[in-house]
């Protein structure tokens, strides 16, 4: 697919950094330092409970929950490809222009070139971010393609990101992954994420952490009912539930063996 080619081309140029040219003017003085570059740690939910404990029995309750955990992790891992664009940016390269912080880079290799423009602007307690790509290759060209955009509260309490794909028919961007998150105190986190295909939402999930308790609610256009997965990473127990009826819960204990839900307090 063309959008895959776009991602692969720029990712290769970014990761290997064959030729790097800072396109901005000398940094313009400002009363403040440029904002800290986002790390996107809130895009990917903490699924270490599953990744650290692969199921031993493919037919177990835990195995069913594990499958959804891996699927959600696979969706959000795509963000790493996009955010690799930030690996070269440093505070020293930022220029302050018309109330905005601007980072600009150009990459070239074997006749193909790509440029990255990253803009940050503070407004109403948030830092608004936008990254655009311009690509010139033997196969196609893109100009000012918005690969991602979003905003983060200056106190780090909330934010949202939209990761875009290329529509090969219109040569314009369209949402690929849209996520919104908030933090309320230590180890209390909530996010809502939509995954798009061909301009329409096909998968949605919410992820919440309340201290040591985690809940994921997963919705898919091809599924008749929502799926809920809950786990307690201190007790080691959890359950998988189809639909809203708690009678449909399938539970496991701290050895990941099937048990009655009442025996583990669910």
CSV table of C-alpha atoms in Angstrom, one decimal:
chain,number,residue,atom,x,y,z
A,1,UNK,CA,0.0,0.0,0.0
A,2,UNK,CA,1.1,3.5,-0.7
A,3,UNK,CA,0.8,4.7,2.9
A,4,UNK,CA,3.1,1.8,4.0
A,5,UNK,CA,5.6,3.0,1.5
A,6,UNK,CA,5.4,6.5,2.9
A,7,UNK,CA,6.0,5.3,6.4
A,8,UNK,CA,8.9,3.0,5.4
A,9,UNK,CA,10.6,5.7,3.4
A,10,UNK,CA,10.6,8.3,6.0
A,11,UNK,CA,11.3,5.9,8.9
A,12,UNK,CA,14.4,4.7,7.1
A,13,UNK,CA,15.6,8.2,6.5
A,14,UNK,CA,14.9,9.1,10.1
A,15,UNK,CA,16.4,6.1,11.7
A,16,UNK,CA,19.6,5.9,9.7
A,17,UNK,CA,20.0,9.7,9.3
A,18,UNK,CA,22.1,9.5,6.1
A,19,UNK,CA,22.2,13.2,5.6
A,20,UNK,CA,20.7,15.6,8.2
A,21,UNK,CA,20.3,19.3,7.5
A,22,UNK,CA,18.6,21.7,10.0
A,23,UNK,CA,16.5,23.9,7.8
A,24,UNK,CA,15.5,26.5,10.4
A,25,UNK,CA,17.2,29.9,10.9
A,26,UNK,CA,19.4,30.4,13.9
A,27,UNK,CA,17.2,30.0,17.0
A,28,UNK,CA,15.4,33.2,17.9
A,29,UNK,CA,15.6,34.3,21.5
A,30,UNK,CA,12.5,33.9,23.7
A,31,UNK,CA,11.8,34.6,27.3
A,32,UNK,CA,11.2,30.8,27.8
A,33,UNK,CA,12.8,27.6,26.7
A,34,UNK,CA,11.0,25.5,24.0
A,35,UNK,CA,8.5,23.0,25.4
A,36,UNK,CA,9.7,19.5,26.2
A,37,UNK,CA,9.2,17.2,23.3
A,38,UNK,CA,6.4,14.6,23.9
A,39,UNK,CA,7.3,11.0,24.6
A,40,UNK,CA,3.9,9.5,23.9
A,41,UNK,CA,4.0,7.3,26.9
A,42,UNK,CA,0.3,7.7,27.3
A,43,UNK,CA,-0.5,6.4,23.8
A,44,UNK,CA,0.3,2.8,24.7
A,45,UNK,CA,-1.5,1.3,27.7
A,46,UNK,CA,0.4,-0.7,30.2
A,47,UNK,CA,-0.1,-4.3,29.2
A,48,UNK,CA,3.0,-5.7,30.9
A,49,UNK,CA,0.8,-8.0,32.9
A,50,UNK,CA,0.1,-9.9,29.7
A,51,UNK,CA,3.4,-9.5,27.9
A,52,UNK,CA,5.3,-10.7,31.0
A,53,UNK,CA,3.0,-13.8,31.4
A,54,UNK,CA,2.2,-15.6,28.2
A,55,UNK,CA,-0.5,-18.2,28.6
A,56,UNK,CA,0.4,-21.9,29.1
A,57,UNK,CA,-3.0,-23.2,28.1
A,58,UNK,CA,-4.5,-21.8,24.8
A,59,UNK,CA,-8.0,-22.8,26.0
A,60,UNK,CA,-8.0,-21.0,29.3
A,61,UNK,CA,-9.9,-18.0,30.5
A,62,UNK,CA,-6.6,-16.1,30.8
A,63,UNK,CA,-5.7,-17.0,27.3
A,64,UNK,CA,-8.8,-15.3,25.9
A,65,UNK,CA,-8.0,-12.2,27.9
A,66,UNK,CA,-4.4,-12.3,26.8
A,67,UNK,CA,-5.4,-12.3,23.1
A,68,UNK,CA,-7.2,-9.0,23.5
A,69,UNK,CA,-4.3,-7.5,25.4
A,70,UNK,CA,-1.9,-8.5,22.6
A,71,UNK,CA,-4.3,-7.1,20.0
A,72,UNK,CA,-4.6,-3.7,21.7
A,73,UNK,CA,-0.8,-3.6,22.1
A,74,UNK,CA,-0.4,-4.3,18.4
A,75,UNK,CA,-2.7,-1.4,17.5
A,76,UNK,CA,-1.0,1.2,19.6
A,77,UNK,CA,2.5,-0.1,18.7
A,78,UNK,CA,2.1,1.6,15.3
A,79,UNK,CA,2.5,4.9,17.1
A,80,UNK,CA,6.2,4.1,17.5
A,81,UNK,CA,6.7,4.4,13.8
A,82,UNK,CA,5.3,7.9,13.8
A,83,UNK,CA,7.0,9.1,16.9
A,84,UNK,CA,10.4,8.0,15.7
A,85,UNK,CA,10.3,11.3,13.9
A,86,UNK,CA,11.0,13.0,17.2
A,87,UNK,CA,14.3,11.2,17.8
A,88,UNK,CA,16.4,13.8,16.0
A,89,UNK,CA,14.7,16.9,17.4
A,90,UNK,CA,16.5,18.7,20.3
A,91,UNK,CA,15.8,21.9,22.1
A,92,UNK,CA,18.9,23.5,20.6
A,93,UNK,CA,17.4,23.1,17.1
A,94,UNK,CA,14.2,25.0,17.8
A,95,UNK,CA,13.4,28.4,16.4
A,96,UNK,CA,10.9,30.8,17.9
A,97,UNK,CA,8.8,32.3,15.1
A,98,UNK,CA,5.6,34.3,15.4
A,99,UNK,CA,4.7,32.8,18.8
A,100,UNK,CA,5.5,29.2,17.7
A,101,UNK,CA,8.4,26.9,18.3
A,102,UNK,CA,9.5,25.3,15.1
A,103,UNK,CA,11.8,22.4,14.3
A,104,UNK,CA,12.7,21.7,10.7
A,105,UNK,CA,14.9,18.9,9.2
A,106,UNK,CA,15.7,17.6,5.8
A,107,UNK,CA,16.8,14.0,5.0
A,108,UNK,CA,18.1,12.6,1.7
A,109,UNK,CA,19.3,9.3,0.4
A,110,UNK,CA,19.9,7.8,-3.1
A,111,UNK,CA,17.9,10.5,-4.8
A,112,UNK,CA,15.0,10.4,-2.4
A,113,UNK,CA,14.4,13.2,0.1
A,114,UNK,CA,12.1,14.0,3.0
A,115,UNK,CA,11.6,16.9,5.3
A,116,UNK,CA,10.0,17.1,8.7
A,117,UNK,CA,8.4,20.2,10.2
A,118,UNK,CA,7.4,20.1,13.9
A,119,UNK,CA,5.5,23.1,15.3
A,120,UNK,CA,4.5,23.7,19.0
A,121,UNK,CA,2.4,26.5,20.3
A,122,UNK,CA,1.0,27.2,23.8
A,123,UNK,CA,-2.6,28.2,24.1
A,124,UNK,CA,-5.1,28.1,27.0
A,125,UNK,CA,-3.0,25.8,29.2
A,126,UNK,CA,-2.1,23.4,26.4
A,127,UNK,CA,0.8,22.9,24.1
A,128,UNK,CA,-0.6,22.3,20.6
A,129,UNK,CA,1.7,20.1,18.4
A,130,UNK,CA,1.7,19.4,14.6
A,131,UNK,CA,4.1,17.5,12.5
A,132,UNK,CA,4.1,17.6,8.7
A,133,UNK,CA,6.2,15.7,6.1
A,134,UNK,CA,7.2,16.6,2.6
A,135,UNK,CA,8.5,13.7,0.5
A,136,UNK,CA,10.0,13.6,-3.0
A,137,UNK,CA,10.8,10.1,-4.3
A,138,UNK,CA,10.8,8.3,-7.6
A,139,UNK,CA,7.3,6.9,-6.9
A,140,UNK,CA,5.4,9.8,-5.5
A,141,UNK,CA,5.6,13.2,-3.9
A,142,UNK,CA,3.9,14.7,-0.8
A,143,UNK,CA,3.8,18.2,0.4
A,144,UNK,CA,2.9,19.4,3.9
A,145,UNK,CA,1.3,16.1,4.8
A,146,UNK,CA,0.1,16.3,8.5
A,147,UNK,CA,1.3,13.0,9.9
A,148,UNK,CA,0.3,13.7,13.5
A,149,UNK,CA,-1.3,16.4,15.6
A,150,UNK,CA,-2.5,16.9,19.1
A,151,UNK,CA,-2.2,18.7,22.3
A,152,UNK,CA,-0.9,18.1,25.8
A,153,UNK,CA,-1.8,20.1,29.0
A,154,UNK,CA,1.1,22.1,30.3
A,155,UNK,CA,0.7,20.3,33.7
A,156,UNK,CA,0.7,16.9,32.0
A,157,UNK,CA,-2.8,16.0,33.2
A,158,UNK,CA,-4.4,15.3,29.9
A,159,UNK,CA,-4.0,15.3,26.2
A,160,UNK,CA,-4.9,13.9,22.8
A,161,UNK,CA,-3.2,12.7,19.6
A,162,UNK,CA,-4.4,12.0,16.1
A,163,UNK,CA,-2.1,9.8,13.9
A,164,UNK,CA,-2.9,10.1,10.3
A,165,UNK,CA,-2.6,7.8,7.3
A,166,UNK,CA,-2.3,8.7,3.6
A,167,UNK,CA,-5.4,8.4,1.5
A,168,UNK,CA,-3.8,7.2,-1.8
A,169,UNK,CA,-6.8,8.3,-3.9
A,170,UNK,CA,-7.0,11.9,-2.6
A,171,UNK,CA,-3.4,12.2,-1.5
A,172,UNK,CA,-4.5,13.7,1.8
A,173,UNK,CA,-4.3,12.6,5.4
A,174,UNK,CA,-7.1,10.8,7.2
A,175,UNK,CA,-7.2,9.5,10.8
A,176,UNK,CA,-5.5,6.2,11.6
A,177,UNK,CA,-5.4,6.3,15.4
A,178,UNK,CA,-7.1,8.8,17.7
A,179,UNK,CA,-6.5,8.7,21.4
A,180,UNK,CA,-7.5,11.0,24.3
A,181,UNK,CA,-6.2,10.5,27.9
A,182,UNK,CA,-6.2,12.0,31.4
A,183,UNK,CA,-4.3,11.5,34.6
A,184,UNK,CA,-5.7,12.1,38.0
A,185,UNK,CA,-3.2,11.4,40.7
A,186,UNK,CA,-0.5,8.8,40.9
A,187,UNK,CA,-1.3,5.5,39.2
A,188,UNK,CA,-4.7,6.7,38.1
A,189,UNK,CA,-5.1,6.9,34.3
A,190,UNK,CA,-7.8,6.7,31.7
A,191,UNK,CA,-7.7,6.7,27.9
A,192,UNK,CA,-10.1,6.3,25.0
A,193,UNK,CA,-8.7,5.2,21.6
A,194,UNK,CA,-10.3,4.7,18.2
A,195,UNK,CA,-8.7,2.8,15.4
A,196,UNK,CA,-9.7,3.7,11.8
A,197,UNK,CA,-9.7,1.9,8.5
A,198,UNK,CA,-10.7,3.7,5.3
A,199,UNK,CA,-11.9,6.7,7.2
A,200,UNK,CA,-14.3,4.8,9.6
A,201,UNK,CA,-13.8,3.6,13.2
A,202,UNK,CA,-13.4,-0.2,13.3
A,203,UNK,CA,-12.1,-0.7,16.8
A,204,UNK,CA,-12.4,1.3,20.0
A,205,UNK,CA,-11.3,0.7,23.5
A,206,UNK,CA,-11.1,2.4,26.9
A,207,UNK,CA,-8.2,1.7,29.3
A,208,UNK,CA,-8.3,2.6,32.9
A,209,UNK,CA,-5.8,2.2,35.8
A,210,UNK,CA,-6.9,2.7,39.4
A,211,UNK,CA,-3.8,1.9,41.4
A,212,UNK,CA,-3.1,-1.8,40.9
A,213,UNK,CA,-6.5,-2.5,39.1
A,214,UNK,CA,-6.7,-2.3,35.3
A,215,UNK,CA,-9.7,-2.5,33.0
A,216,UNK,CA,-9.9,-2.6,29.2
A,217,UNK,CA,-13.3,-2.4,27.4
A,218,UNK,CA,-12.9,-3.4,23.8
A,219,UNK,CA,-15.5,-2.7,21.0
A,220,UNK,CA,-15.2,-3.9,17.4
A,221,UNK,CA,-17.6,-3.3,14.5
A,222,UNK,CA,-17.6,-7.0,13.7
A,223,UNK,CA,-18.4,-8.1,17.2
A,224,UNK,CA,-21.9,-8.4,18.6
A,225,UNK,CA,-20.9,-7.4,22.1
A,226,UNK,CA,-18.2,-5.5,23.9
A,227,UNK,CA,-15.4,-7.3,25.6
A,228,UNK,CA,-14.2,-6.3,29.1
A,229,UNK,CA,-10.9,-7.5,30.5
A,230,UNK,CA,-10.0,-6.8,34.1
A,231,UNK,CA,-6.8,-7.6,36.1
A,232,UNK,CA,-5.2,-6.9,39.4
A,233,UNK,CA,-1.5,-6.9,38.9
A,234,UNK,CA,-0.8,-7.2,42.7
A,235,UNK,CA,-3.3,-10.1,43.3
A,236,UNK,CA,-2.5,-11.6,39.9
A,237,UNK,CA,-6.1,-12.4,39.3
A,238,UNK,CA,-8.6,-11.2,36.7
A,239,UNK,CA,-11.5,-11.9,34.4
A,240,UNK,CA,-12.7,-11.8,30.8
A,241,UNK,CA,-16.3,-10.8,30.1
A,242,UNK,CA,-18.4,-10.7,27.0
A,243,UNK,CA,-21.2,-8.1,27.1
A,244,UNK,CA,-22.5,-6.3,30.1
A,245,UNK,CA,-23.8,-9.3,32.1
A,246,UNK,CA,-21.4,-10.2,34.9
A,247,UNK,CA,-22.7,-13.7,34.7
A,248,UNK,CA,-20.6,-14.0,31.6
A,249,UNK,CA,-17.3,-13.5,33.4
A,250,UNK,CA,-14.6,-16.0,33.0
A,251,UNK,CA,-12.0,-15.7,35.8
A,252,UNK,CA,-8.5,-16.9,36.7
A,253,UNK,CA,-6.4,-17.1,39.8
A,254,UNK,CA,-2.8,-15.9,40.5
A,255,UNK,CA,-1.5,-19.0,38.8
A,256,UNK,CA,-3.6,-18.2,35.6
A,257,UNK,CA,-5.8,-21.2,36.1
A,258,UNK,CA,-9.5,-21.2,35.5
A,259,UNK,CA,-11.5,-20.7,38.7
A,260,UNK,CA,-15.0,-19.6,39.7
A,261,UNK,CA,-15.3,-15.9,39.9
A,262,UNK,CA,-16.6,-16.0,43.5
A,263,UNK,CA,-13.4,-17.6,44.6
A,264,UNK,CA,-11.4,-14.6,43.6
A,265,UNK,CA,-13.9,-12.0,44.6
A,266,UNK,CA,-15.4,-11.2,41.2
